[in-house]
Short mmCIF file of N, CA and C in Angstrom, two decimals:
data_model
loop_
_atom_site.label_atom_id
_atom_site.label_comp_id
_atom_site.label_asym_id
_atom_site.label_seq_id
_atom_site.Cartn_x
_atom_site.Cartn_y
_atom_site.Cartn_z
N MET A 1 0.83 -1.19 0.00
CA MET A 1 0.00 0.00 0.00
C MET A 1 0.87 1.24 0.00
N ALA A 2 0.39 2.21 -0.75
CA ALA A 2 1.12 3.47 -0.84
C ALA A 2 0.70 4.38 0.31
N LYS A 3 1.67 5.06 0.83
CA LYS A 3 1.36 6.01 1.91
C LYS A 3 0.94 7.34 1.29
N ILE A 4 -0.15 7.86 1.80
CA ILE A 4 -0.63 9.17 1.34
C ILE A 4 -0.16 10.21 2.35
N LYS A 5 0.50 11.22 1.85
CA LYS A 5 1.00 12.27 2.73
C LYS A 5 -0.03 13.39 2.79
N ILE A 6 -0.50 13.69 3.97
CA ILE A 6 -1.48 14.75 4.17
C ILE A 6 -0.74 16.01 4.58
N GLN A 7 -0.96 17.07 3.83
CA GLN A 7 -0.32 18.34 4.15
C GLN A 7 -0.98 18.96 5.37
N LYS A 8 -0.17 19.56 6.20
CA LYS A 8 -0.70 20.20 7.41
C LYS A 8 -0.84 21.70 7.18
N GLY A 9 -1.74 22.28 7.94
CA GLY A 9 -1.93 23.73 7.91
C GLY A 9 -2.80 24.21 6.76
N LEU A 10 -3.53 23.32 6.12
CA LEU A 10 -4.42 23.74 5.04
C LEU A 10 -5.77 24.15 5.60
N SER A 11 -6.39 25.13 4.95
CA SER A 11 -7.73 25.52 5.35
C SER A 11 -8.73 24.56 4.73
N ASP A 12 -9.98 24.66 5.17
CA ASP A 12 -11.02 23.79 4.62
C ASP A 12 -11.18 24.02 3.12
N ALA A 13 -11.11 25.27 2.71
CA ALA A 13 -11.27 25.59 1.29
C ALA A 13 -10.15 24.97 0.46
N ASP A 14 -8.92 24.99 1.01
CA ASP A 14 -7.80 24.39 0.29
C ASP A 14 -7.94 22.88 0.18
N MET A 15 -8.43 22.25 1.23
CA MET A 15 -8.57 20.79 1.21
C MET A 15 -9.64 20.33 0.23
N PHE A 16 -10.68 21.13 0.04
CA PHE A 16 -11.79 20.70 -0.82
C PHE A 16 -11.82 21.43 -2.16
N LYS A 17 -10.71 22.05 -2.59
CA LYS A 17 -10.76 22.85 -3.81
C LYS A 17 -10.97 22.01 -5.06
N ASN A 18 -10.54 20.76 -5.10
CA ASN A 18 -10.70 19.93 -6.29
C ASN A 18 -11.85 18.94 -6.18
N VAL A 19 -12.63 19.03 -5.12
CA VAL A 19 -13.72 18.09 -4.92
C VAL A 19 -14.98 18.62 -5.60
N LYS A 20 -15.60 17.77 -6.39
CA LYS A 20 -16.87 18.11 -7.04
C LYS A 20 -17.94 17.23 -6.45
N GLU A 21 -18.94 17.84 -5.83
CA GLU A 21 -20.03 17.09 -5.22
C GLU A 21 -21.14 16.94 -6.23
N GLU A 22 -21.58 15.72 -6.42
CA GLU A 22 -22.68 15.52 -7.36
C GLU A 22 -23.98 15.92 -6.67
N GLU A 23 -24.87 16.49 -7.47
CA GLU A 23 -26.10 17.01 -6.90
C GLU A 23 -27.06 15.87 -6.58
N THR A 24 -27.52 15.89 -5.33
CA THR A 24 -28.49 14.91 -4.89
C THR A 24 -29.77 15.66 -4.53
N PHE A 25 -30.76 14.91 -4.13
CA PHE A 25 -32.03 15.52 -3.72
C PHE A 25 -31.80 16.49 -2.57
N GLU A 26 -30.96 16.08 -1.60
CA GLU A 26 -30.72 16.92 -0.42
C GLU A 26 -30.03 18.23 -0.78
N THR A 27 -29.00 18.14 -1.63
CA THR A 27 -28.28 19.37 -1.97
C THR A 27 -29.16 20.29 -2.81
N ALA A 28 -30.00 19.73 -3.67
CA ALA A 28 -30.91 20.56 -4.47
C ALA A 28 -31.91 21.27 -3.57
N MET A 29 -32.43 20.56 -2.57
CA MET A 29 -33.38 21.18 -1.65
C MET A 29 -32.71 22.27 -0.81
N LEU A 30 -31.48 22.02 -0.38
CA LEU A 30 -30.76 23.02 0.42
C LEU A 30 -30.50 24.28 -0.39
N LYS A 31 -30.15 24.12 -1.67
CA LYS A 31 -29.94 25.30 -2.53
C LYS A 31 -31.24 26.08 -2.68
N GLY A 32 -32.35 25.38 -2.87
CA GLY A 32 -33.65 26.05 -3.01
C GLY A 32 -34.05 26.79 -1.75
N GLU A 33 -33.80 26.18 -0.60
CA GLU A 33 -34.13 26.84 0.67
C GLU A 33 -33.26 28.06 0.89
N ALA A 34 -31.98 27.96 0.54
CA ALA A 34 -31.07 29.09 0.72
C ALA A 34 -31.50 30.25 -0.16
N ALA A 35 -31.93 29.95 -1.38
CA ALA A 35 -32.37 31.02 -2.28
C ALA A 35 -33.66 31.66 -1.76
N ALA A 36 -34.53 30.86 -1.17
CA ALA A 36 -35.79 31.40 -0.65
C ALA A 36 -35.56 32.25 0.60
N ARG A 37 -34.57 31.92 1.39
CA ARG A 37 -34.30 32.66 2.62
C ARG A 37 -33.54 33.95 2.39
N ARG A 38 -32.91 34.08 1.24
CA ARG A 38 -32.10 35.25 0.96
C ARG A 38 -32.98 36.49 0.98
N PRO A 39 -32.64 37.50 1.80
CA PRO A 39 -33.50 38.69 1.89
C PRO A 39 -33.40 39.52 0.62
N ALA A 40 -34.45 40.25 0.37
CA ALA A 40 -34.48 41.14 -0.78
C ALA A 40 -33.51 42.28 -0.53
N PRO A 41 -32.84 42.76 -1.57
CA PRO A 41 -31.89 43.86 -1.35
C PRO A 41 -32.63 45.12 -0.91
N LEU A 42 -32.05 45.79 0.05
CA LEU A 42 -32.65 47.01 0.59
C LEU A 42 -32.32 48.19 -0.31
N ARG A 43 -33.30 49.03 -0.50
CA ARG A 43 -33.07 50.24 -1.26
C ARG A 43 -32.58 51.32 -0.33
N LYS A 44 -31.59 52.06 -0.79
CA LYS A 44 -31.08 53.16 0.01
C LYS A 44 -32.02 54.34 -0.13
N SER A 45 -32.36 54.94 1.00
CA SER A 45 -33.25 56.09 0.97
C SER A 45 -32.52 57.28 1.57
N PRO A 46 -32.84 58.46 1.10
CA PRO A 46 -32.20 59.65 1.66
C PRO A 46 -32.58 59.83 3.12
N ALA A 47 -31.75 60.55 3.85
CA ALA A 47 -31.96 60.75 5.28
C ALA A 47 -33.26 61.50 5.57
N ASN A 48 -33.64 62.39 4.70
CA ASN A 48 -34.86 63.18 4.94
C ASN A 48 -36.10 62.29 4.96
N SER A 49 -36.18 61.35 4.04
CA SER A 49 -37.35 60.50 4.02
C SER A 49 -37.35 59.56 5.23
N GLN A 50 -36.17 59.18 5.68
CA GLN A 50 -36.08 58.32 6.87
C GLN A 50 -36.56 59.09 8.11
N GLU A 51 -36.17 60.33 8.21
CA GLU A 51 -36.61 61.15 9.34
C GLU A 51 -38.11 61.34 9.29
N ALA A 52 -38.64 61.57 8.11
CA ALA A 52 -40.08 61.74 7.95
C ALA A 52 -40.82 60.46 8.33
N PHE A 53 -40.21 59.32 7.99
CA PHE A 53 -40.82 58.03 8.34
C PHE A 53 -40.95 57.89 9.85
N TYR A 54 -39.90 58.22 10.58
CA TYR A 54 -39.95 58.09 12.04
C TYR A 54 -40.90 59.12 12.66
N ARG A 55 -41.01 60.27 12.07
CA ARG A 55 -41.90 61.31 12.61
C ARG A 55 -43.36 60.94 12.45
N GLU A 56 -43.68 60.04 11.53
CA GLU A 56 -45.07 59.63 11.35
C GLU A 56 -45.64 58.98 12.60
N PHE A 57 -44.78 58.37 13.40
CA PHE A 57 -45.24 57.65 14.57
C PHE A 57 -45.41 58.54 15.79
N LEU A 58 -44.93 59.76 15.73
CA LEU A 58 -45.00 60.67 16.86
C LEU A 58 -46.08 61.73 16.64
N THR A 59 -46.94 61.87 17.61
CA THR A 59 -47.91 62.97 17.55
C THR A 59 -47.26 64.20 18.17
N GLU A 60 -47.90 65.35 18.01
CA GLU A 60 -47.33 66.58 18.58
C GLU A 60 -47.24 66.49 20.09
N LYS A 61 -48.24 65.88 20.70
CA LYS A 61 -48.26 65.75 22.16
C LYS A 61 -47.08 64.91 22.64
N VAL A 62 -46.82 63.80 21.95
CA VAL A 62 -45.71 62.93 22.35
C VAL A 62 -44.37 63.63 22.12
N GLU A 63 -44.25 64.35 20.99
CA GLU A 63 -43.01 65.09 20.73
C GLU A 63 -42.76 66.12 21.81
N THR A 64 -43.81 66.81 22.25
CA THR A 64 -43.68 67.82 23.31
C THR A 64 -43.24 67.17 24.62
N GLN A 65 -43.84 66.03 24.95
CA GLN A 65 -43.47 65.33 26.18
C GLN A 65 -42.02 64.86 26.12
N ILE A 66 -41.59 64.34 24.98
CA ILE A 66 -40.20 63.90 24.83
C ILE A 66 -39.26 65.09 24.99
N GLY A 67 -39.61 66.21 24.37
CA GLY A 67 -38.78 67.40 24.49
C GLY A 67 -38.65 67.87 25.93
N LYS A 68 -39.77 67.88 26.66
CA LYS A 68 -39.74 68.30 28.07
C LYS A 68 -38.89 67.35 28.91
N LEU A 69 -39.05 66.05 28.68
CA LEU A 69 -38.25 65.07 29.44
C LEU A 69 -36.76 65.23 29.15
N LEU A 70 -36.41 65.43 27.88
CA LEU A 70 -35.00 65.63 27.54
C LEU A 70 -34.46 66.90 28.18
N LEU A 71 -35.26 67.96 28.19
CA LEU A 71 -34.83 69.20 28.83
C LEU A 71 -34.61 69.00 30.33
N ASP A 72 -35.52 68.27 30.98
CA ASP A 72 -35.36 67.98 32.42
C ASP A 72 -34.08 67.20 32.68
N ILE A 73 -33.81 66.21 31.84
CA ILE A 73 -32.59 65.40 32.00
C ILE A 73 -31.36 66.27 31.83
N LYS A 74 -31.35 67.13 30.81
CA LYS A 74 -30.21 68.01 30.57
C LYS A 74 -30.01 68.97 31.74
N MET A 75 -31.10 69.48 32.29
CA MET A 75 -30.98 70.40 33.42
C MET A 75 -30.43 69.70 34.65
N GLU A 76 -30.83 68.45 34.88
CA GLU A 76 -30.30 67.68 36.01
C GLU A 76 -28.79 67.48 35.86
N TYR A 77 -28.35 67.13 34.64
CA TYR A 77 -26.91 66.98 34.41
C TYR A 77 -26.18 68.30 34.61
N PHE A 78 -26.78 69.40 34.16
CA PHE A 78 -26.16 70.70 34.30
C PHE A 78 -26.04 71.07 35.78
N LYS A 79 -27.08 70.79 36.57
CA LYS A 79 -27.07 71.10 38.00
C LYS A 79 -26.02 70.27 38.72
N ASP A 80 -25.81 69.04 38.26
CA ASP A 80 -24.82 68.17 38.91
C ASP A 80 -23.40 68.51 38.48
N GLY A 81 -23.24 69.41 37.54
CA GLY A 81 -21.91 69.86 37.12
C GLY A 81 -21.30 69.06 35.99
N TYR A 82 -22.10 68.33 35.25
CA TYR A 82 -21.56 67.54 34.14
C TYR A 82 -21.48 68.33 32.84
N GLY A 83 -22.16 69.45 32.73
CA GLY A 83 -22.19 70.10 31.43
C GLY A 83 -21.82 71.49 31.42
#
């Protein structure tokens, strides 16, 4: 019997670079599932439309309350000497 010398320090990709896997039912199904799971590419939107999108969820009353709470927090930090 001939001795086969296995090279050390190879990555997985290097070890399997010449291997061709024949397609079976399982591999075909896995490819189909992977293609179905792939998310649709996201469209880039300008910052203004993104800001408008988030503002749709806030009413004027909620925006006023958030502003007052932020002002109170800032004043507390200022009184404690952080700002």
